[in-house]
mmCIF file of C-alpha atoms and ligand atoms in Angstrom:
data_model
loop_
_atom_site.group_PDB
_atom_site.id
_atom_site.type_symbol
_atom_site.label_atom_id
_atom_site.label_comp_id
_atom_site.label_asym_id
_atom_site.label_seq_id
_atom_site.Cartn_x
_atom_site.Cartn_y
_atom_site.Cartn_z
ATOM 1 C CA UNK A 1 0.000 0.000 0.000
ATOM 2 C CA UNK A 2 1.641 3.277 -0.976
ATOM 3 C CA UNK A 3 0.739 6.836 -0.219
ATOM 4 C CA UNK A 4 -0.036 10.151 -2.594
ATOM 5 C CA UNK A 5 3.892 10.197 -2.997
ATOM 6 C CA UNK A 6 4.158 6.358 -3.960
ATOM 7 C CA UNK A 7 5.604 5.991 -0.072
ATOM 8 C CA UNK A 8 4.754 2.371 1.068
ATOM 9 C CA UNK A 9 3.685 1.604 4.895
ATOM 10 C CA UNK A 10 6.371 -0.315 6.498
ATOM 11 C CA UNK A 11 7.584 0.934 9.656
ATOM 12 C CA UNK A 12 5.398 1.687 12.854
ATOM 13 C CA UNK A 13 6.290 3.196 15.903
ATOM 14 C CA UNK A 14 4.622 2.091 18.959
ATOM 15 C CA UNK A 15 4.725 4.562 21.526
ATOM 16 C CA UNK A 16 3.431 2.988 24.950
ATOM 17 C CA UNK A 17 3.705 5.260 27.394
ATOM 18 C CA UNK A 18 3.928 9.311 27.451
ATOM 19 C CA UNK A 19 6.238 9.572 30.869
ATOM 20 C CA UNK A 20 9.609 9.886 30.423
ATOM 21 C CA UNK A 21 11.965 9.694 33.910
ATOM 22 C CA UNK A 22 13.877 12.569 32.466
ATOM 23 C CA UNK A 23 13.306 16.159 31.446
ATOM 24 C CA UNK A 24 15.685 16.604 28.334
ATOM 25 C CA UNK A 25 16.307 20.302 27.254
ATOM 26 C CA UNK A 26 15.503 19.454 23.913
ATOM 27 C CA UNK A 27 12.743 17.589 24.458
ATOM 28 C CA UNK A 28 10.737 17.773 27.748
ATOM 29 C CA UNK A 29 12.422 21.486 29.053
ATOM 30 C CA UNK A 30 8.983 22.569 30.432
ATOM 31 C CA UNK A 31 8.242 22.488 34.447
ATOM 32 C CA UNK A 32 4.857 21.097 33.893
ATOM 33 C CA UNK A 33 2.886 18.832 31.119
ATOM 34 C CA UNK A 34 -0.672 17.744 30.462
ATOM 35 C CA UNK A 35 -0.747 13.687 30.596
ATOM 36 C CA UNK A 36 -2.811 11.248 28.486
ATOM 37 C CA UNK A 37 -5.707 10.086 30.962
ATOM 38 C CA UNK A 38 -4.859 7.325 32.007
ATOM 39 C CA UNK A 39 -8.183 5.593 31.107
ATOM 40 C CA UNK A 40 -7.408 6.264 27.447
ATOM 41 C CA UNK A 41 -4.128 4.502 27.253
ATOM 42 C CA UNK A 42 -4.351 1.031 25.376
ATOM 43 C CA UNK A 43 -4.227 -1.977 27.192
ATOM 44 C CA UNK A 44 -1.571 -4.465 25.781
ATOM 45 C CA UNK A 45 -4.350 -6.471 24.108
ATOM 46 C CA UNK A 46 -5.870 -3.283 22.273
ATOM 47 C CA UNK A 47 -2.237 -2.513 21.057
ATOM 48 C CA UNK A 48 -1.979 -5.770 20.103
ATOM 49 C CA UNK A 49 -5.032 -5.892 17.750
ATOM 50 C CA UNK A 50 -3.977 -2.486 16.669
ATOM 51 C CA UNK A 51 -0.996 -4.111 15.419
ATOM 52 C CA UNK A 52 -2.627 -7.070 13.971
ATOM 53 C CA UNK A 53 -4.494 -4.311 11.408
ATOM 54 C CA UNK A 54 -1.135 -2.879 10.375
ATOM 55 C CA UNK A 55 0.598 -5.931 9.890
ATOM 56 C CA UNK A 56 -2.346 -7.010 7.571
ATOM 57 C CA UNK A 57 -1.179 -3.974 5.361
ATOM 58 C CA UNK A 58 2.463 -3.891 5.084
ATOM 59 C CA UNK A 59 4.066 -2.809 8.012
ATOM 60 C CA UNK A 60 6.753 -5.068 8.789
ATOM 61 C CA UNK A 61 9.271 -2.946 10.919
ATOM 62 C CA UNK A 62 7.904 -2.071 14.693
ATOM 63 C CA UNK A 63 9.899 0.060 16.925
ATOM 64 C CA UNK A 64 8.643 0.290 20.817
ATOM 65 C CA UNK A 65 9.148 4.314 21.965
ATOM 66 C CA UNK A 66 7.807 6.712 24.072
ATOM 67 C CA UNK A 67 8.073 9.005 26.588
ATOM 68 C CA UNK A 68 9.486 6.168 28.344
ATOM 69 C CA UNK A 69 9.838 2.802 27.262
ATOM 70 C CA UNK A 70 10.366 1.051 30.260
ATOM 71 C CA UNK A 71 8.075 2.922 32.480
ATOM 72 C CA UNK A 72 5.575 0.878 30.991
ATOM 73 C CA UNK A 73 5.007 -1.762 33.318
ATOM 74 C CA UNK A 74 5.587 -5.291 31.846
ATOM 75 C CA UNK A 75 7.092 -3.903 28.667
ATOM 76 C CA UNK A 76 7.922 -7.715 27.961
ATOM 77 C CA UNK A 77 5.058 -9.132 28.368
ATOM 78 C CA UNK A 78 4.066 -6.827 25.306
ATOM 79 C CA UNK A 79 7.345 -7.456 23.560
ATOM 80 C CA UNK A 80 6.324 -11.103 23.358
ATOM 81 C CA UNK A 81 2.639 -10.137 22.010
ATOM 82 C CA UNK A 82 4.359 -8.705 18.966
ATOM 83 C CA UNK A 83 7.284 -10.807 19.004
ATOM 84 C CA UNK A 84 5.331 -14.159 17.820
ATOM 85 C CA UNK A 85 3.528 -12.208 14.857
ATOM 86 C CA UNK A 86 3.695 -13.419 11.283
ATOM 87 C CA UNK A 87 5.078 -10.532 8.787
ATOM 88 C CA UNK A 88 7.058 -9.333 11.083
ATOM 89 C CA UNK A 89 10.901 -8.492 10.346
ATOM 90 C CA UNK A 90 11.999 -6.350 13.098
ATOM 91 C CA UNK A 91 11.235 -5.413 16.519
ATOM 92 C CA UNK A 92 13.411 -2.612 18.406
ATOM 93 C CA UNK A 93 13.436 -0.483 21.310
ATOM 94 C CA UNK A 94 14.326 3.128 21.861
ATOM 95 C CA UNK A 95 15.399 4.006 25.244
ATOM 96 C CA UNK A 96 17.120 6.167 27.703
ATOM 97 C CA UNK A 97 18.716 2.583 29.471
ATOM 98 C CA UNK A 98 18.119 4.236 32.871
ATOM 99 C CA UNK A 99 16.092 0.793 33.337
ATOM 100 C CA UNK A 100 17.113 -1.431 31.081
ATOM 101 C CA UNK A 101 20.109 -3.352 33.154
ATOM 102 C CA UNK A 102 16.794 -5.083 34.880
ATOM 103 C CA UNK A 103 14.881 -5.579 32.121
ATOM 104 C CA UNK A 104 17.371 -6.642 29.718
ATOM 105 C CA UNK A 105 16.747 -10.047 30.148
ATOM 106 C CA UNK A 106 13.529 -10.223 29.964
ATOM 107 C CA UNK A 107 13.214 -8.263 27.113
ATOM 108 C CA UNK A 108 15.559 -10.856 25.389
ATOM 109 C CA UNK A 109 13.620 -13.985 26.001
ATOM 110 C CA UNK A 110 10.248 -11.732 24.842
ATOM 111 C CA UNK A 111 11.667 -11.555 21.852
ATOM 112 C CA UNK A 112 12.919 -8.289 21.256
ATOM 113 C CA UNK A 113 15.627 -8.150 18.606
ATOM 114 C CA UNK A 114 17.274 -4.859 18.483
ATOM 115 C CA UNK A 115 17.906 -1.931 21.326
ATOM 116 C CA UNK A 116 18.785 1.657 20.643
ATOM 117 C CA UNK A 117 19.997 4.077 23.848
ATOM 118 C CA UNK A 118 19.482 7.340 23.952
ATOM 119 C CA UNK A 119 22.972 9.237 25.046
ATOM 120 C CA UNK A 120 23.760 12.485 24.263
ATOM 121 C CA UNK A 121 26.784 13.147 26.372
ATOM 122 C CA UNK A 122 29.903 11.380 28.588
ATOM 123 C CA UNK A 123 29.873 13.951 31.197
ATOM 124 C CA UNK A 124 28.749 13.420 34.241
ATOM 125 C CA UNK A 125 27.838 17.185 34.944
ATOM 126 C CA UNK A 126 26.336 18.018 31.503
ATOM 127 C CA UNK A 127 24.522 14.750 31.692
ATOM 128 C CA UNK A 128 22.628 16.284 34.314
ATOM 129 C CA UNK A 129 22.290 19.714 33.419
ATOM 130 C CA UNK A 130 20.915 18.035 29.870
ATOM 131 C CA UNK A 131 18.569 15.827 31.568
ATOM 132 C CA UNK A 132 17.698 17.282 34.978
ATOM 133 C CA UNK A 133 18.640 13.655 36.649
ATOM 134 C CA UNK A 134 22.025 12.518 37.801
ATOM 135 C CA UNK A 135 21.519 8.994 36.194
ATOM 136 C CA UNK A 136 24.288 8.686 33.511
ATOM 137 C CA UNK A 137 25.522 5.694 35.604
ATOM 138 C CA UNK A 138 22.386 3.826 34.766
ATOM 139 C CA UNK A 139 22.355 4.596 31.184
ATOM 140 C CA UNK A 140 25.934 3.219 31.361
ATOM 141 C CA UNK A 141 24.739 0.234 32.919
ATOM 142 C CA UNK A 142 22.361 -0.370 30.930
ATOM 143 C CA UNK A 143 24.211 0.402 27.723
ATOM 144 C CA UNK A 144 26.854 -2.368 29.228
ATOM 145 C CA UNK A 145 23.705 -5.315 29.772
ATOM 146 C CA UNK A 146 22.825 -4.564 25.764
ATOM 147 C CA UNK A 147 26.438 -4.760 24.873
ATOM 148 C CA UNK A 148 26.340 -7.927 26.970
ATOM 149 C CA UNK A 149 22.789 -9.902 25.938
ATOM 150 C CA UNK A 150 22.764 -8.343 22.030
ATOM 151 C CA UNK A 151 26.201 -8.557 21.749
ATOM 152 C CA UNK A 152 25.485 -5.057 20.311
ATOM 153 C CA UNK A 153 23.391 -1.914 19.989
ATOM 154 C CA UNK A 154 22.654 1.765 18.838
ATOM 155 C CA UNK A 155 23.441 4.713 20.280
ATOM 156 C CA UNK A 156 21.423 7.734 19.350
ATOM 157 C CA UNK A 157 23.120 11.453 20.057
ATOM 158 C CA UNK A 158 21.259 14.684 19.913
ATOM 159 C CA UNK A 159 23.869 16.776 19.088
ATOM 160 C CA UNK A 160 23.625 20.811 19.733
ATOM 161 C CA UNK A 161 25.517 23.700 19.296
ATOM 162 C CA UNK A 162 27.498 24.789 22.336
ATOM 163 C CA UNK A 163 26.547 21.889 24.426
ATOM 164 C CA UNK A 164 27.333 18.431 23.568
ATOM 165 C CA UNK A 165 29.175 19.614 19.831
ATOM 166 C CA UNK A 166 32.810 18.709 21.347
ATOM 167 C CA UNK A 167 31.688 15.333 22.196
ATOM 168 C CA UNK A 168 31.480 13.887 18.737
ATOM 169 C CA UNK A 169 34.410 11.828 18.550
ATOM 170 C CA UNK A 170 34.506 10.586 22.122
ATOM 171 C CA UNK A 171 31.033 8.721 21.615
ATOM 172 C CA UNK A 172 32.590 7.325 19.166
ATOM 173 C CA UNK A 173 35.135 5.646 20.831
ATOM 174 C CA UNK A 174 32.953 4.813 23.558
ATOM 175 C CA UNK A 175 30.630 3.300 20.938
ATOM 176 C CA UNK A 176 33.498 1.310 20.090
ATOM 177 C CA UNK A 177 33.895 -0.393 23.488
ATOM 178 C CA UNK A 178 30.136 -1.392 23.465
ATOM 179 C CA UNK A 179 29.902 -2.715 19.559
ATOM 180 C CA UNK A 180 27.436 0.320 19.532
ATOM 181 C CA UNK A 181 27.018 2.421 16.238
ATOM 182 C CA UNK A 182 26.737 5.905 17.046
ATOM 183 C CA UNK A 183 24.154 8.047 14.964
ATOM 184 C CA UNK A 184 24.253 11.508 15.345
ATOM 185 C CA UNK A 185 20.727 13.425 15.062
ATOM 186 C CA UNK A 186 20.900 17.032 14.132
ATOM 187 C CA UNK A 187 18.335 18.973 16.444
ATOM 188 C CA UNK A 188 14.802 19.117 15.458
ATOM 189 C CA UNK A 189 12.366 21.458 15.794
ATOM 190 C CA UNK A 190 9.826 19.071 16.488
ATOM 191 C CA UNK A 191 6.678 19.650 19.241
ATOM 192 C CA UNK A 192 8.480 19.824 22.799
ATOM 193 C CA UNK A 193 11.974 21.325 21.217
ATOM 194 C CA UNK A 194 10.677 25.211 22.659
ATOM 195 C CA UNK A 195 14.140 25.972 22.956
ATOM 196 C CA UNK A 196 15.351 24.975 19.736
ATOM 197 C CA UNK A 197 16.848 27.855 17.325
ATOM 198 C CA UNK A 198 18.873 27.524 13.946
ATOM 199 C CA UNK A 199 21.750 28.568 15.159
ATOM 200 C CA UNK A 200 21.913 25.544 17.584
ATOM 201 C CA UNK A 201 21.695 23.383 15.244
ATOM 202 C CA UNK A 202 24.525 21.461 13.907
ATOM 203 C CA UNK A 203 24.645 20.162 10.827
ATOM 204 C CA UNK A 204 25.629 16.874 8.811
ATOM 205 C CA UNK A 205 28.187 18.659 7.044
ATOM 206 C CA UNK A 206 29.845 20.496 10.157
ATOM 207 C CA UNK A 207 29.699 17.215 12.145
ATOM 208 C CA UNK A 208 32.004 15.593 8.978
ATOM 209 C CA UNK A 209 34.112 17.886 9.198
ATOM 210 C CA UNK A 210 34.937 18.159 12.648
ATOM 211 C CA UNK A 211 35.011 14.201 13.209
ATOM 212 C CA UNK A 212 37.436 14.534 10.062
ATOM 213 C CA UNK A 213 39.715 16.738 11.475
ATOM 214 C CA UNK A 214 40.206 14.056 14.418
ATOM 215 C CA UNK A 215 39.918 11.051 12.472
ATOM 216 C CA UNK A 216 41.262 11.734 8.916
ATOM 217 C CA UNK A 217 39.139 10.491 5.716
ATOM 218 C CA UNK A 218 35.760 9.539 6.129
ATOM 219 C CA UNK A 219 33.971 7.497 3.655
ATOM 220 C CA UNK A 220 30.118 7.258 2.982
ATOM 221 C CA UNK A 221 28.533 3.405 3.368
ATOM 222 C CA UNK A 222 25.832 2.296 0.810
ATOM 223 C CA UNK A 223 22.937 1.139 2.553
ATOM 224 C CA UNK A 224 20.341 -1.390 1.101
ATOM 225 C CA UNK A 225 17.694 0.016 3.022
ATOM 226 C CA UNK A 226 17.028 3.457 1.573
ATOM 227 C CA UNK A 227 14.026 4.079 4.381
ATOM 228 C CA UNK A 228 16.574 4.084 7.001
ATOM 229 C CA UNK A 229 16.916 7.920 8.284
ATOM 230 C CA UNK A 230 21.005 8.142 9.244
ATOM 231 C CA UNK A 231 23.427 8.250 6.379
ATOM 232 C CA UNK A 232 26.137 6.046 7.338
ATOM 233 C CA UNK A 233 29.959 6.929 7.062
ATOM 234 C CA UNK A 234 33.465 4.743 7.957
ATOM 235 C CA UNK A 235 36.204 5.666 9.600
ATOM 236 C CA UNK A 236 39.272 4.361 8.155
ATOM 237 C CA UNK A 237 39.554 2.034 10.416
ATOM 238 C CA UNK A 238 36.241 0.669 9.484
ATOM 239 C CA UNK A 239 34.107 1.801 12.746
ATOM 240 C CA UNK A 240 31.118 2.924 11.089
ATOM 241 C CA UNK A 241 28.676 5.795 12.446
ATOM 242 C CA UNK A 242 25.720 7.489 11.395
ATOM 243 C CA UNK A 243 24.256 11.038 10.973
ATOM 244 C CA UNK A 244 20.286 11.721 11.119
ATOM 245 C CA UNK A 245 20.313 15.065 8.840
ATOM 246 C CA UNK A 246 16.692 15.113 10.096
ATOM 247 C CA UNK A 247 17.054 18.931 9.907
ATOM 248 C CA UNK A 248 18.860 20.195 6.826
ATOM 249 C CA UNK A 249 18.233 16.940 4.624
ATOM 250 C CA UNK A 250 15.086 15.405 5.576
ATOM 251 C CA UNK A 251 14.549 12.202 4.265
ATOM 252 C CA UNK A 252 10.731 12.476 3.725
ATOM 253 C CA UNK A 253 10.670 11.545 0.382
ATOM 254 C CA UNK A 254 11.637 7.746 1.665
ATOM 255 C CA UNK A 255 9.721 8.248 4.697
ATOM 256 C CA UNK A 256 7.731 5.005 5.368
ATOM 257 C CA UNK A 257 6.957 5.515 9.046
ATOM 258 C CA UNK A 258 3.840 6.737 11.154
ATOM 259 C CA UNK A 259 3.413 6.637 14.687
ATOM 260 C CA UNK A 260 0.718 5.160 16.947
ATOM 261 C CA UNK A 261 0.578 6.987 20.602
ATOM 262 C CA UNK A 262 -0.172 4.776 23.248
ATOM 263 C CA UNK A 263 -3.676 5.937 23.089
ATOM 264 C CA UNK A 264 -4.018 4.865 19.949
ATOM 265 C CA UNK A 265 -3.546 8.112 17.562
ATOM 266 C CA UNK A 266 -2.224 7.154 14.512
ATOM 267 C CA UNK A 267 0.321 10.271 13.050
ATOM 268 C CA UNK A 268 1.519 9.887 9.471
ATOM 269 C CA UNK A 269 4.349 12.264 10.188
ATOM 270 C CA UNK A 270 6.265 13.942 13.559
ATOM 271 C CA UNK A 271 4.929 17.300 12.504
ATOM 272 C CA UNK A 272 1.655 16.593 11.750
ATOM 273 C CA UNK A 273 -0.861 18.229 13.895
ATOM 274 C CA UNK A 274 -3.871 16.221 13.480
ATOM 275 C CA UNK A 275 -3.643 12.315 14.072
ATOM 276 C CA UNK A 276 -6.102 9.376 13.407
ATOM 277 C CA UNK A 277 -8.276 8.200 16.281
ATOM 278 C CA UNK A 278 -7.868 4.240 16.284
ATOM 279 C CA UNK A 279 -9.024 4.043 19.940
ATOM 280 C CA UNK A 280 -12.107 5.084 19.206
ATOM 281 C CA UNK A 281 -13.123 2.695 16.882
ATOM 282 C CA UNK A 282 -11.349 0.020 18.400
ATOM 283 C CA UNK A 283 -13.287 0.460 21.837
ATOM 284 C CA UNK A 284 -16.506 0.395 20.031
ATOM 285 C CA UNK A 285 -16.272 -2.668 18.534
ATOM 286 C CA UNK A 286 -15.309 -2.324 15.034
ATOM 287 C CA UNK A 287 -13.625 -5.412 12.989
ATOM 288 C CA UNK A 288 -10.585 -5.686 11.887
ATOM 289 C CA UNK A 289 -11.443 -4.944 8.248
ATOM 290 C CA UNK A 290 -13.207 -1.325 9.476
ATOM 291 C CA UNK A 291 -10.331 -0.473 11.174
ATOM 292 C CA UNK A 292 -7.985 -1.335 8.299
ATOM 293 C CA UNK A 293 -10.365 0.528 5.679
ATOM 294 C CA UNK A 294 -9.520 3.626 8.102
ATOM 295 C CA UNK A 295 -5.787 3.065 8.513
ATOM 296 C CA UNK A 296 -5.871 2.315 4.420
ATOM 297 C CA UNK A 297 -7.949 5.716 3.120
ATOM 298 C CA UNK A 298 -5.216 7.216 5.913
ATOM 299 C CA UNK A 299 -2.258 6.311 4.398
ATOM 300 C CA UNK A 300 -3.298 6.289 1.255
ATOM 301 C CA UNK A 301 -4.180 9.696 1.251
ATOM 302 C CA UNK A 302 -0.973 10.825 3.148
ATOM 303 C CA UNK A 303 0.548 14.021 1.405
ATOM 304 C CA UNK A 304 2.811 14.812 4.324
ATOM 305 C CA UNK A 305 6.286 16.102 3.922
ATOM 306 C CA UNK A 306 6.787 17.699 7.527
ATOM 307 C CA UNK A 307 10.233 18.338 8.089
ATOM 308 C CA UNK A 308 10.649 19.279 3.931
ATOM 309 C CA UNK A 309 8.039 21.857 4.458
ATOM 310 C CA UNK A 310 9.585 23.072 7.719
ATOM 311 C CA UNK A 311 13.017 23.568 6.142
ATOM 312 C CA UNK A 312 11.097 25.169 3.072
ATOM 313 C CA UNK A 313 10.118 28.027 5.145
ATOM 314 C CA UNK A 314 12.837 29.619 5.534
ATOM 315 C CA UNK A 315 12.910 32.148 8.992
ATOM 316 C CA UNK A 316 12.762 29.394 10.771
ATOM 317 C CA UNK A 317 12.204 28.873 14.673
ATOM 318 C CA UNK A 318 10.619 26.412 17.305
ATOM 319 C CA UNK A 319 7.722 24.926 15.774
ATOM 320 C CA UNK A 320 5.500 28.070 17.125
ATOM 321 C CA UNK A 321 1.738 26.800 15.768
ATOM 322 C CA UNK A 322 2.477 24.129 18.277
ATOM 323 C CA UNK A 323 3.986 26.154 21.219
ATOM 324 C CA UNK A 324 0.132 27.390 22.252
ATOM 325 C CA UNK A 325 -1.222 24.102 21.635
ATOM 326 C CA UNK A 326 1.004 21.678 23.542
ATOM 327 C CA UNK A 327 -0.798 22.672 26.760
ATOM 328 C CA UNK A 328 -3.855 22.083 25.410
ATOM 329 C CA UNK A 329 -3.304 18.846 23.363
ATOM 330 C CA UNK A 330 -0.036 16.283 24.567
ATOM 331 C CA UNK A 331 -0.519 14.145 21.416
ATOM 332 C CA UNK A 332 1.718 17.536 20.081
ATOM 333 C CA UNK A 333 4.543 16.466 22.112
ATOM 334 C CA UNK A 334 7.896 14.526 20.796
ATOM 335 C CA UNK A 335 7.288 12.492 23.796
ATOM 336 C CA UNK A 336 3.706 11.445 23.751
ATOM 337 C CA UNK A 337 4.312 10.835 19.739
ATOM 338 C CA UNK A 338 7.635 8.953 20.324
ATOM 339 C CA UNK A 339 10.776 9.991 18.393
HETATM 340 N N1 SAM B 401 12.786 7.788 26.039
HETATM 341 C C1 SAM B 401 13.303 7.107 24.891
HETATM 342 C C2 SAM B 401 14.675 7.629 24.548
HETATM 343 O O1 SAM B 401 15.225 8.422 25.295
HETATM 344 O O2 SAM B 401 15.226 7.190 23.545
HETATM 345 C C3 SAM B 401 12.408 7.132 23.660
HETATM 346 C C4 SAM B 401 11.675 8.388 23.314
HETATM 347 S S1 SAM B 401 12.668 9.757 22.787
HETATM 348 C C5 SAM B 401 11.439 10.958 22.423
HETATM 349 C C6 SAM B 401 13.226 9.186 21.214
HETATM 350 C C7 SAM B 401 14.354 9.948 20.588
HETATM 351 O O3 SAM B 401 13.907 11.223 20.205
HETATM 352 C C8 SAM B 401 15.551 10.136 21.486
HETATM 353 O O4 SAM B 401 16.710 9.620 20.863
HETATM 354 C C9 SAM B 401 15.646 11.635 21.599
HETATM 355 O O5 SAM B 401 16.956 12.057 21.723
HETATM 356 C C10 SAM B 401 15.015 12.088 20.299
HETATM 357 N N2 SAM B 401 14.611 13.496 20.344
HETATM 358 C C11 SAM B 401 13.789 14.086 21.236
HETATM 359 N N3 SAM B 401 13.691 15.412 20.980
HETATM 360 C C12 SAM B 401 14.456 15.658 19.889
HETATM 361 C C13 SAM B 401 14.778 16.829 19.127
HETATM 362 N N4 SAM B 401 14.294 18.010 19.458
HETATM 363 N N5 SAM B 401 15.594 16.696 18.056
HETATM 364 C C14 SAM B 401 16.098 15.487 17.716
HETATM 365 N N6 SAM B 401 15.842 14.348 18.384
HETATM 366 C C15 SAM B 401 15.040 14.435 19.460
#
């Protein structure tokens, strides 16, 4: 099933939860937020069937997000719902690892296949003033259980101007002691980034050149999958990295992603501002088929470009329509829509 722009529906991401157990600068700065009720958050059986309709239609990528993750209580038990599914070829994780060291296991024998962490710094001291919480020992030690029941993993690095831009190279090597691939995401204006500005972002071509001046010649990788956001580059040596050039290259012309929040709104892009109620229908009843017919005309019918029409505009600063609105509506936030 393809969409207006011939884009085909392959890869969902399953937000479960929209609390996070930090407050990232770039993502969750504010002092206060307005929470899905409670009462409106799926149960692991309504995801499930929820999944069940987009498997039937081509998705075959699933990536667990948030918020949170692991806040979710019994994350595995849910892992192993999806796990055992016919059609599908991957199932991932995206998390901060502040819990995973205890769940690691667990999620293993669920089923899970791949883990990404969330790390945007080594410091100890800007860890904290990044995330509000003094817990980069527990992303380490969680980051070490991946290493240690995957064998290997993903890092994922926000990287901005003026605070974490020197740190390029030393995730790297870090990376290296973990079998982790670093990717590099350039900072996004995206609902929740209120103190994002152009200036501190920095971009694919400055990161090059810096991790060039420290490493020598870098050298692009072909990759088959050409849905997969980061560009990936080698180091002579043949660690390879990757950069998410989410900001000045946006790579919504492959973009074969939408997001379901864990109240079941379905969002064909992170900067749309009007999702697809799938809760709805699901708690009154309707089949399968009805609720596939809506997720179909959805995607079908999907023009969106976000982040190309963001960079198209030019004067560019947080994503203001939102700014008023996040109070009012959470599904606007990064973290209630998953990253
Ligand atoms: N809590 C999990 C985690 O930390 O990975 C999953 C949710 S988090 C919203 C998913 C990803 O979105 C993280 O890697 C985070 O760094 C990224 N993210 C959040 N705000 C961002 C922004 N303004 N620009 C770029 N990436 C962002």
């Amino acid at each position: 099933m393809r969409d207006t722009l011939g884009r085909p529906l392959k890869n969902l991401r399953l937000s479960v939860t929209d609390r996070c157990n930090l407050r990232c600068e770039y993502c969750m700065p504010e002092d206060d937020y307005v929470w899905l009720p409670r009462e409106d958050v799926l149960r692991f059986e309504e995801t499930s069937a929820l999944v069940d309709v987009f498997l039937g239609l081509g998705v075959d990528k699933i990536r667990l997000t948030g918020g949170e993750p692991l806040l979710r209580r019994d994350i595995p038990a849910l892992v192993e719902m999806i796990a055992a599914k016919a059609g599908l070829k991957d199932l991932a994780l995206t998390t901060n690892g502040i819990l995973l060291a205890d769940q690691i296991d667990a999620l293993k024998s669920a089923g899970l296949r791949r883990i990404t962490v969330s790390l945007d710094t080594l410091q100890r001291d800007r860890f904290k003033a990044l995330t509000r919480f003094d817990q980069l020992d527990a992303v380490q030690a969680g980051i070490a259980s991946a290493f240690r029941v995957f064998g290997r993993l993903k890092i994922d690095t926000v990287v901005i101007r003026g605070v974490n831009d020197d740190e390029l190279a030393p995730l790297i090597e870090y990376g290296r002691t973990v079998n982790a691939e670093v990717r590099f995401i350039e900072y996004m204006d995206v609902g929740g980034a209120s103190r994002w500005s152009p200036d501190r972002v920095v971009s694919r071509r400055e990161m090059l050149d810096s991790l060039a001046r420290y490493y020598g010649p870098i050298v692009p990788v072909e990759d088959a999958d050409r849905a997969a956001p980061a560009d990936r580059y080698a180091l002579e040596d043949g660690t390879t990295f990757g950069i998410i050039a989410s900001t000045t290259d946006p790579f919504c012309r492959d973009c074969d992603r939408s997001r379901l929040t864990a109240d079941g709104m379905w969002y064909l892009c992170l900067y749309a501002t009007k999702g697809v109620d799938l809760r709805a229908p699901l708690r009154r009843g309707a089949s399968r088929d009805e609720i596939a017919a809506i997720v179909s005309a959805g995607w079908q019918g999907r023009t969106d470009r976000g982040a190309e029409n963001r960079l198209a505009l030019g004067d560019r600063r947080a994503f203001v329509p939102v700014q008023d609105l996040l109070r009012k509506d959470p599904h606007n936030e990064m973290h209630t829509r998953g990253g």
